[in-house]
Amino acid sequence: MEEAIASRYKIIKNLGSGGFGDTFLAQDLQMPSARQVVIKKLKPVHHNNISLEFIETLFEKEAKVLEELGQNCPQIPTLYAYFRENEEFYLVQEYIEGKSLAELGVIHPNQCESILSSLLNTLKYVHGKNIIHRDIKPENIILRDSDKLPVLIDFGAVKESMGAVQLSSGSTVSSVIIGTRGFIPPEQSTGRTVFSSDLYALSLTIIYSLTGKYPIELPNNNITGELDWQSYIPNLPLNLKTVLEKASKIDLAQRYPTAQEMYEALHLSQGQTMAVTPNPIDLQKSSTPNLAPTVLIPNSMASVPQQVSQVSQPLVAPQKNNLLVILITALLVALGVSGGFFVVQQMKETQARLEEIEKEKEETEARLAEEQTKREEEELKRQESEKMRLEAEKERAKAEELRRQAEIKAQSQPQIRTVVVNPSSLTDGSYGTITGSTGSKNIRSGPGTGYPVVGEGYTGESIEILDSGYDNGGYLWYKVYHPSSGVTGWMAGQLVNY
Ligand SMILES: Nc1ncnc2c1ncn2[C@@H]1O[C@H](COP(=O)(O)OP(=O)(O)OP(=O)(O)O)[C@@H](O)[C@H]1O
């Protein structure tokens, strides 16, 4: 890792590396305090058909915007410097000490509500300058240690300038879409980012702080695409729930169009006076002391609130009700006429988006049907091969059974092992007697009880010994001639006294 940047900023550590470059914590060696700063190094994505000088011009333009935002809003880091070195571009910013919402995880609903309110004030100011942040997410909001206020970092436009490309028509566009999956609404992913895209991302960021879940971790309704986050936090104050639900609508037309309207809805739905949340712009970084916090004028359409008094005031003084109703009606009629074109335009955009969603739905359905058919075909194939396997298995078992039966049969067949024990003694005239308990003894056709009985002899009778052998169990048998019956056959060894 390099040790210093531009011979002035001594790198302390790398804070992160993203798609556009690296972010470092460094010390500014040219400041007496050697204050800590954050340096963002950006690398152009494409520079085939566009010169670095052109990118530099865009970068400078965006850096100037960041400078202005940081100077006037205490909840945006101050930009100290920006420069180009070789082919890389650098932003040197105020270091905000604190933890990001991503690091903080689940936060109590009351604190979430104050964070939301405070960030809506910041966005009122930012949008008032015609700037859209484009990448609001838990990682890009730091809860500053010193005052616990949320600070918005990492504006997207300057990164967008790194992806500039020239079209054949001559106009310049960015080839990159800034934003983070799950936090960007549909219109932003098609390159048509509007103010309410930031409000959408902000609502999902607050939903993260309430539930600890990123949008991609939440289940969504298959028809509307809306996320089901409410079940994770059942006892949420109604006003906060209503505001978050509206701001996170997929349909752009159903969302709050401005931060001002969302802010008003957040506070009005509590049925109270307009909030006395200090506006970041009025808690400015400039030297003006004793600045009172602001009260927002309820029917003011301006994005920059007016400073009036430190005390909370009723939304509408009762005695002025009638006059105010007339004024509001007149204002709405005037706005209705002048805003007609804008409304038609919005409707057209919404219609186009709905058609796009419909098309995406049809494509998804076709893809799912195709996948289903494929799955069914595979299942059929699998069943077929399983059937074949079972049949083969059956055949094998059958063959095995046949083999086993043949073996049993073979084993039940008596096996004759004829062994001459004492050939010299088995000469003519070798006699023995039948022994054992009184009674008849079987004479068989072979040496073993498996052989049929061919005759009988009685204990004490004399027999001529002709041969000897063993049965399957290894027992000795004698081949005898039984003179009393004239039978020749085999007798078990223990029945013969020889
Ligand atoms: N001004 C700042 N003060 C304190 N920390 C900051 C500041 N700016 C960025 N950081 C921290 O630096 C880290 C990297 O930040 P950053 O968002 O600039 O870049 P990245 O997320 O790495 O890349 P990408 O630009 O692609 O989003 C984050 O943890 C962020 O909280």
PDB file of C-alpha atoms in Angstrom, residues 108-320:
ATOM      1  CA  HIS A 108     -35.160   1.360  18.697  1.00  0.00           C
ATOM      2  CA  PRO A 109     -38.151   2.635  16.674  1.00  0.00           C
ATOM      3  CA  ASN A 110     -38.130   6.016  18.429  1.00  0.00           C
ATOM      4  CA  GLN A 111     -34.513   6.600  17.447  1.00  0.00           C
ATOM      5  CA  CYS A 112     -35.243   5.355  13.928  1.00  0.00           C
ATOM      6  CA  GLU A 113     -37.964   7.951  13.686  1.00  0.00           C
ATOM      7  CA  SER A 114     -35.605  10.777  14.705  1.00  0.00           C
ATOM      8  CA  ILE A 115     -32.950   9.527  12.287  1.00  0.00           C
ATOM      9  CA  LEU A 116     -35.522   9.431   9.487  1.00  0.00           C
ATOM     10  CA  SER A 117     -36.773  12.898  10.338  1.00  0.00           C
ATOM     11  CA  SER A 118     -33.252  14.279  10.423  1.00  0.00           C
ATOM     12  CA  LEU A 119     -32.260  12.657   7.121  1.00  0.00           C
ATOM     13  CA  LEU A 120     -35.423  13.934   5.454  1.00  0.00           C
ATOM     14  CA  ASN A 121     -34.305  17.420   6.419  1.00  0.00           C
ATOM     15  CA  THR A 122     -30.902  16.734   4.869  1.00  0.00           C
ATOM     16  CA  LEU A 123     -32.565  15.396   1.716  1.00  0.00           C
ATOM     17  CA  LYS A 124     -34.853  18.429   1.496  1.00  0.00           C
ATOM     18  CA  TYR A 125     -31.723  20.511   1.254  1.00  0.00           C
ATOM     19  CA  VAL A 126     -29.888  18.180  -1.136  1.00  0.00           C
ATOM     20  CA  HIS A 127     -32.877  17.776  -3.473  1.00  0.00           C
ATOM     21  CA  GLY A 128     -33.442  21.529  -3.268  1.00  0.00           C
ATOM     22  CA  LYS A 129     -30.051  21.841  -4.993  1.00  0.00           C
ATOM     23  CA  ASN A 130     -31.318  19.423  -7.648  1.00  0.00           C
ATOM     24  CA  ILE A 131     -28.963  16.695  -6.471  1.00  0.00           C
ATOM     25  CA  ILE A 132     -29.978  13.072  -5.980  1.00  0.00           C
ATOM     26  CA  HIS A 133     -27.773  11.029  -3.665  1.00  0.00           C
ATOM     27  CA  ARG A 134     -28.399   7.704  -5.542  1.00  0.00           C
ATOM     28  CA  ASP A 135     -26.822   5.342  -3.024  1.00  0.00           C
ATOM     29  CA  ILE A 136     -28.570   5.715   0.323  1.00  0.00           C
ATOM     30  CA  LYS A 137     -28.053   2.573   2.391  1.00  0.00           C
ATOM     31  CA  PRO A 138     -27.076   1.656   5.977  1.00  0.00           C
ATOM     32  CA  GLU A 139     -23.336   1.741   5.087  1.00  0.00           C
ATOM     33  CA  ASN A 140     -23.598   5.323   3.848  1.00  0.00           C
ATOM     34  CA  ILE A 141     -25.136   6.863   6.953  1.00  0.00           C
ATOM     35  CA  ILE A 142     -22.818   7.449   9.904  1.00  0.00           C
ATOM     36  CA  LEU A 143     -24.273   8.261  13.317  1.00  0.00           C
ATOM     37  CA  ARG A 144     -21.746  10.861  14.435  1.00  0.00           C
ATOM     38  CA  ASP A 145     -20.322  10.257  17.933  1.00  0.00           C
ATOM     39  CA  SER A 146     -20.242  13.920  18.899  1.00  0.00           C
ATOM     40  CA  ASP A 147     -23.926  14.813  18.428  1.00  0.00           C
ATOM     41  CA  LYS A 148     -25.586  11.508  17.427  1.00  0.00           C
ATOM     42  CA  LEU A 149     -26.827  13.080  14.208  1.00  0.00           C
ATOM     43  CA  PRO A 150     -26.906  10.986  11.028  1.00  0.00           C
ATOM     44  CA  VAL A 151     -24.366  12.072   8.413  1.00  0.00           C
ATOM     45  CA  LEU A 152     -24.893  11.210   4.752  1.00  0.00           C
ATOM     46  CA  ILE A 153     -21.731  10.090   2.935  1.00  0.00           C
ATOM     47  CA  ASP A 154     -20.737   8.758  -0.494  1.00  0.00           C
ATOM     48  CA  PHE A 155     -22.776  10.750  -3.007  1.00  0.00           C
ATOM     49  CA  GLY A 156     -23.164   8.850  -6.258  1.00  0.00           C
ATOM     50  CA  ALA A 157     -22.868  11.546  -8.934  1.00  0.00           C
ATOM     51  CA  VAL A 158     -19.109  11.909  -8.611  1.00  0.00           C
ATOM     52  CA  LYS A 159     -18.739   8.161  -9.128  1.00  0.00           C
ATOM     53  CA  GLU A 160     -21.084   8.346 -12.086  1.00  0.00           C
ATOM     54  CA  SER A 161     -18.693  10.793 -13.742  1.00  0.00           C
ATOM     55  CA  MET A 162     -16.042   8.034 -13.697  1.00  0.00           C
ATOM     56  CA  GLY A 163     -18.208   5.950 -16.030  1.00  0.00           C
ATOM     57  CA  ALA A 164     -18.812   8.663 -18.647  1.00  0.00           C
ATOM     58  CA  VAL A 165     -19.015   7.504 -22.266  1.00  0.00           C
ATOM     59  CA  GLN A 166     -19.744   9.389 -25.450  1.00  0.00           C
ATOM     60  CA  LEU A 167     -22.707   8.300 -27.599  1.00  0.00           C
ATOM     61  CA  SER A 168     -22.509   8.368 -31.389  1.00  0.00           C
ATOM     62  CA  SER A 169     -24.953  11.303 -31.259  1.00  0.00           C
ATOM     63  CA  GLY A 170     -22.265  13.251 -29.402  1.00  0.00           C
ATOM     64  CA  SER A 171     -24.008  13.413 -26.052  1.00  0.00           C
ATOM     65  CA  THR A 172     -22.380  12.077 -22.920  1.00  0.00           C
ATOM     66  CA  VAL A 173     -23.967   9.562 -20.563  1.00  0.00           C
ATOM     67  CA  SER A 174     -22.732   7.457 -17.709  1.00  0.00           C
ATOM     68  CA  SER A 175     -22.267   3.780 -18.408  1.00  0.00           C
ATOM     69  CA  VAL A 176     -22.721   2.904 -14.764  1.00  0.00           C
ATOM     70  CA  ILE A 177     -25.813   2.841 -12.619  1.00  0.00           C
ATOM     71  CA  ILE A 178     -24.963   3.856  -9.092  1.00  0.00           C
ATOM     72  CA  GLY A 179     -26.903   2.215  -6.307  1.00  0.00           C
ATOM     73  CA  THR A 180     -27.062  -0.943  -4.280  1.00  0.00           C
ATOM     74  CA  ARG A 181     -29.184  -3.991  -4.995  1.00  0.00           C
ATOM     75  CA  GLY A 182     -32.244  -4.069  -2.794  1.00  0.00           C
ATOM     76  CA  PHE A 183     -32.100  -0.356  -2.084  1.00  0.00           C
ATOM     77  CA  ILE A 184     -32.642   1.002  -5.583  1.00  0.00           C
ATOM     78  CA  PRO A 185     -36.188   1.304  -6.887  1.00  0.00           C
ATOM     79  CA  PRO A 186     -37.161   0.063 -10.380  1.00  0.00           C
ATOM     80  CA  GLU A 187     -36.919   3.462 -12.096  1.00  0.00           C
ATOM     81  CA  GLN A 188     -33.322   3.874 -10.900  1.00  0.00           C
ATOM     82  CA  SER A 189     -32.257   0.538 -12.330  1.00  0.00           C
ATOM     83  CA  THR A 190     -33.456   1.710 -15.709  1.00  0.00           C
ATOM     84  CA  GLY A 191     -31.468   4.927 -15.385  1.00  0.00           C
ATOM     85  CA  ARG A 192     -34.424   7.199 -14.613  1.00  0.00           C
ATOM     86  CA  THR A 193     -33.570   8.256 -11.094  1.00  0.00           C
ATOM     87  CA  VAL A 194     -35.875  10.808  -9.424  1.00  0.00           C
ATOM     88  CA  PHE A 195     -35.974  12.442  -5.981  1.00  0.00           C
ATOM     89  CA  SER A 196     -38.330   9.787  -4.676  1.00  0.00           C
ATOM     90  CA  SER A 197     -35.732   7.138  -5.585  1.00  0.00           C
ATOM     91  CA  ASP A 198     -33.689   8.498  -2.645  1.00  0.00           C
ATOM     92  CA  LEU A 199     -36.806   8.376  -0.435  1.00  0.00           C
ATOM     93  CA  TYR A 200     -37.357   4.735  -1.423  1.00  0.00           C
ATOM     94  CA  ALA A 201     -33.761   3.862  -0.491  1.00  0.00           C
ATOM     95  CA  LEU A 202     -34.067   5.840   2.740  1.00  0.00           C
ATOM     96  CA  SER A 203     -37.231   3.966   3.759  1.00  0.00           C
ATOM     97  CA  LEU A 204     -35.500   0.615   3.164  1.00  0.00           C
ATOM     98  CA  THR A 205     -32.502   1.837   5.147  1.00  0.00           C
ATOM     99  CA  ILE A 206     -34.755   2.677   8.104  1.00  0.00           C
ATOM    100  CA  ILE A 207     -36.515  -0.691   7.679  1.00  0.00           C
ATOM    101  CA  TYR A 208     -33.038  -2.254   7.994  1.00  0.00           C
ATOM    102  CA  SER A 209     -32.439  -0.320  11.235  1.00  0.00           C
ATOM    103  CA  LEU A 210     -35.817  -1.470  12.594  1.00  0.00           C
ATOM    104  CA  THR A 211     -35.551  -5.128  11.613  1.00  0.00           C
ATOM    105  CA  GLY A 212     -31.834  -5.809  11.147  1.00  0.00           C
ATOM    106  CA  LYS A 213     -32.716  -7.220   7.726  1.00  0.00           C
ATOM    107  CA  TYR A 214     -31.435  -6.124   4.321  1.00  0.00           C
ATOM    108  CA  PRO A 215     -34.121  -5.876   1.608  1.00  0.00           C
ATOM    109  CA  ILE A 216     -32.861  -9.035  -0.077  1.00  0.00           C
ATOM    110  CA  GLU A 217     -33.325 -10.911   3.200  1.00  0.00           C
ATOM    111  CA  LEU A 218     -37.002  -9.934   3.445  1.00  0.00           C
ATOM    112  CA  PRO A 219     -39.789 -11.957   1.792  1.00  0.00           C
ATOM    113  CA  ASN A 220     -41.777 -10.155  -0.878  1.00  0.00           C
ATOM    114  CA  ASN A 221     -45.256 -10.350  -2.295  1.00  0.00           C
ATOM    115  CA  ASN A 222     -45.092 -12.206  -5.621  1.00  0.00           C
ATOM    116  CA  ILE A 223     -47.779 -10.052  -7.212  1.00  0.00           C
ATOM    117  CA  THR A 224     -46.981  -6.534  -6.035  1.00  0.00           C
ATOM    118  CA  GLY A 225     -43.283  -6.993  -5.312  1.00  0.00           C
ATOM    119  CA  GLU A 226     -43.763  -5.160  -1.988  1.00  0.00           C
ATOM    120  CA  LEU A 227     -41.544  -6.366   0.851  1.00  0.00           C
ATOM    121  CA  ASP A 228     -43.081  -7.956   3.914  1.00  0.00           C
ATOM    122  CA  TRP A 229     -41.147  -6.286   6.712  1.00  0.00           C
ATOM    123  CA  GLN A 230     -44.048  -5.326   8.984  1.00  0.00           C
ATOM    124  CA  SER A 231     -44.316  -8.784  10.534  1.00  0.00           C
ATOM    125  CA  TYR A 232     -40.765  -8.438  11.883  1.00  0.00           C
ATOM    126  CA  ILE A 233     -41.685  -5.405  13.964  1.00  0.00           C
ATOM    127  CA  PRO A 234     -45.358  -5.712  14.974  1.00  0.00           C
ATOM    128  CA  ASN A 235     -45.572  -2.875  17.511  1.00  0.00           C
ATOM    129  CA  LEU A 236     -44.252  -0.110  15.303  1.00  0.00           C
ATOM    130  CA  PRO A 237     -45.794   3.339  15.834  1.00  0.00           C
ATOM    131  CA  LEU A 238     -48.515   3.730  13.220  1.00  0.00           C
ATOM    132  CA  ASN A 239     -47.204   6.975  11.722  1.00  0.00           C
ATOM    133  CA  LEU A 240     -43.746   5.541  11.105  1.00  0.00           C
ATOM    134  CA  LYS A 241     -45.223   2.353   9.612  1.00  0.00           C
ATOM    135  CA  THR A 242     -47.546   4.279   7.284  1.00  0.00           C
ATOM    136  CA  VAL A 243     -44.787   6.585   6.070  1.00  0.00           C
ATOM    137  CA  LEU A 244     -42.339   3.733   5.445  1.00  0.00           C
ATOM    138  CA  GLU A 245     -44.986   1.696   3.613  1.00  0.00           C
ATOM    139  CA  LYS A 246     -45.774   4.563   1.265  1.00  0.00           C
ATOM    140  CA  ALA A 247     -42.156   5.541   0.648  1.00  0.00           C
ATOM    141  CA  SER A 248     -41.167   1.956  -0.185  1.00  0.00           C
ATOM    142  CA  LYS A 249     -43.898   1.381  -2.793  1.00  0.00           C
ATOM    143  CA  ILE A 250     -42.612  -0.194  -6.004  1.00  0.00           C
ATOM    144  CA  ASP A 251     -44.949   2.021  -7.971  1.00  0.00           C
ATOM    145  CA  LEU A 252     -43.338   5.424  -8.205  1.00  0.00           C
ATOM    146  CA  ALA A 253     -46.714   7.166  -8.472  1.00  0.00           C
ATOM    147  CA  GLN A 254     -47.765   5.865  -5.061  1.00  0.00           C
ATOM    148  CA  ARG A 255     -44.682   7.158  -3.263  1.00  0.00           C
ATOM    149  CA  TYR A 256     -43.928  10.562  -1.739  1.00  0.00           C
ATOM    150  CA  PRO A 257     -42.669  12.733  -4.569  1.00  0.00           C
ATOM    151  CA  THR A 258     -40.569  14.959  -2.288  1.00  0.00           C
ATOM    152  CA  ALA A 259     -38.698  14.785   0.998  1.00  0.00           C
ATOM    153  CA  GLN A 260     -40.822  17.697   2.186  1.00  0.00           C
ATOM    154  CA  GLU A 261     -44.042  15.690   1.757  1.00  0.00           C
ATOM    155  CA  MET A 262     -42.586  12.651   3.441  1.00  0.00           C
ATOM    156  CA  TYR A 263     -41.331  14.778   6.323  1.00  0.00           C
ATOM    157  CA  GLU A 264     -44.739  16.391   6.735  1.00  0.00           C
ATOM    158  CA  ALA A 265     -46.484  13.016   6.625  1.00  0.00           C
ATOM    159  CA  LEU A 266     -44.132  11.667   9.299  1.00  0.00           C
ATOM    160  CA  HIS A 267     -44.948  14.492  11.657  1.00  0.00           C
ATOM    161  CA  LEU A 268     -48.545  15.231  10.710  1.00  0.00           C
ATOM    162  CA  SER A 269     -49.645  11.641  11.103  1.00  0.00           C
ATOM    163  CA  GLN A 270     -48.723  11.911  14.756  1.00  0.00           C
ATOM    164  CA  GLY A 271     -51.628  14.367  14.970  1.00  0.00           C
ATOM    165  CA  GLN A 272     -49.358  16.950  16.502  1.00  0.00           C
ATOM    166  CA  THR A 273     -47.941  20.309  15.674  1.00  0.00           C
ATOM    167  CA  MET A 274     -45.262  20.439  13.043  1.00  0.00           C
ATOM    168  CA  ALA A 275     -42.025  19.144  14.433  1.00  0.00           C
ATOM    169  CA  VAL A 276     -39.380  21.364  15.819  1.00  0.00           C
ATOM    170  CA  THR A 277     -36.624  19.114  14.472  1.00  0.00           C
ATOM    171  CA  PRO A 278     -33.592  21.325  13.982  1.00  0.00           C
ATOM    172  CA  ASN A 279     -32.895  21.689  10.325  1.00  0.00           C
ATOM    173  CA  PRO A 280     -29.320  20.759   9.487  1.00  0.00           C
ATOM    174  CA  ILE A 281     -28.955  23.695   7.164  1.00  0.00           C
ATOM    175  CA  ASP A 282     -29.763  26.052   9.987  1.00  0.00           C
ATOM    176  CA  LEU A 283     -27.428  24.286  12.375  1.00  0.00           C
ATOM    177  CA  GLN A 284     -24.919  25.424   9.816  1.00  0.00           C
ATOM    178  CA  LYS A 285     -21.173  25.061   9.930  1.00  0.00           C
ATOM    179  CA  SER A 286     -20.723  28.792   9.331  1.00  0.00           C
ATOM    180  CA  SER A 287     -19.784  31.118  12.104  1.00  0.00           C
ATOM    181  CA  THR A 288     -23.245  32.641  12.737  1.00  0.00           C
ATOM    182  CA  PRO A 289     -23.924  32.047  16.422  1.00  0.00           C
ATOM    183  CA  ASN A 290     -27.259  31.842  18.283  1.00  0.00           C
ATOM    184  CA  LEU A 291     -29.167  30.497  15.378  1.00  0.00           C
ATOM    185  CA  ALA A 292     -32.553  29.310  16.530  1.00  0.00           C
ATOM    186  CA  PRO A 293     -33.829  25.913  15.409  1.00  0.00           C
ATOM    187  CA  THR A 294     -36.492  26.178  12.767  1.00  0.00           C
ATOM    188  CA  VAL A 295     -40.159  25.429  12.701  1.00  0.00           C
ATOM    189  CA  LEU A 296     -41.405  24.336   9.315  1.00  0.00           C
ATOM    190  CA  ILE A 297     -44.261  26.342   7.961  1.00  0.00           C
ATOM    191  CA  PRO A 298     -46.934  23.709   7.265  1.00  0.00           C
ATOM    192  CA  ASN A 299     -48.130  24.833   3.867  1.00  0.00           C
ATOM    193  CA  SER A 300     -44.798  25.936   2.612  1.00  0.00           C
ATOM    194  CA  MET A 301     -43.906  24.207  -0.671  1.00  0.00           C
ATOM    195  CA  ALA A 302     -40.314  25.383  -0.488  1.00  0.00           C
ATOM    196  CA  SER A 303     -37.715  22.780   0.259  1.00  0.00           C
ATOM    197  CA  VAL A 304     -35.620  25.090   2.412  1.00  0.00           C
ATOM    198  CA  PRO A 305     -37.540  25.757   5.593  1.00  0.00           C
ATOM    199  CA  GLN A 306     -38.008  29.190   7.045  1.00  0.00           C
ATOM    200  CA  GLN A 307     -36.600  30.176  10.320  1.00  0.00           C
ATOM    201  CA  VAL A 308     -39.163  31.527  12.736  1.00  0.00           C
ATOM    202  CA  SER A 309     -39.171  30.756  16.387  1.00  0.00           C
ATOM    203  CA  GLN A 310     -37.666  28.361  18.837  1.00  0.00           C
ATOM    204  CA  VAL A 311     -41.049  27.428  20.280  1.00  0.00           C
ATOM    205  CA  SER A 312     -43.285  24.810  18.760  1.00  0.00           C
ATOM    206  CA  GLN A 313     -46.419  26.361  17.352  1.00  0.00           C
ATOM    207  CA  PRO A 314     -49.824  24.887  16.478  1.00  0.00           C
ATOM    208  CA  LEU A 315     -50.057  23.863  12.883  1.00  0.00           C
ATOM    209  CA  VAL A 316     -52.973  26.202  12.164  1.00  0.00           C
ATOM    210  CA  ALA A 317     -54.264  28.944  14.414  1.00  0.00           C
ATOM    211  CA  PRO A 318     -58.019  28.239  14.914  1.00  0.00           C
ATOM    212  CA  GLN A 319     -59.218  31.768  14.133  1.00  0.00           C
ATOM    213  CA  LYS A 320     -57.395  31.708  10.804  1.00  0.00           C
TER     214      LYS A 320
END
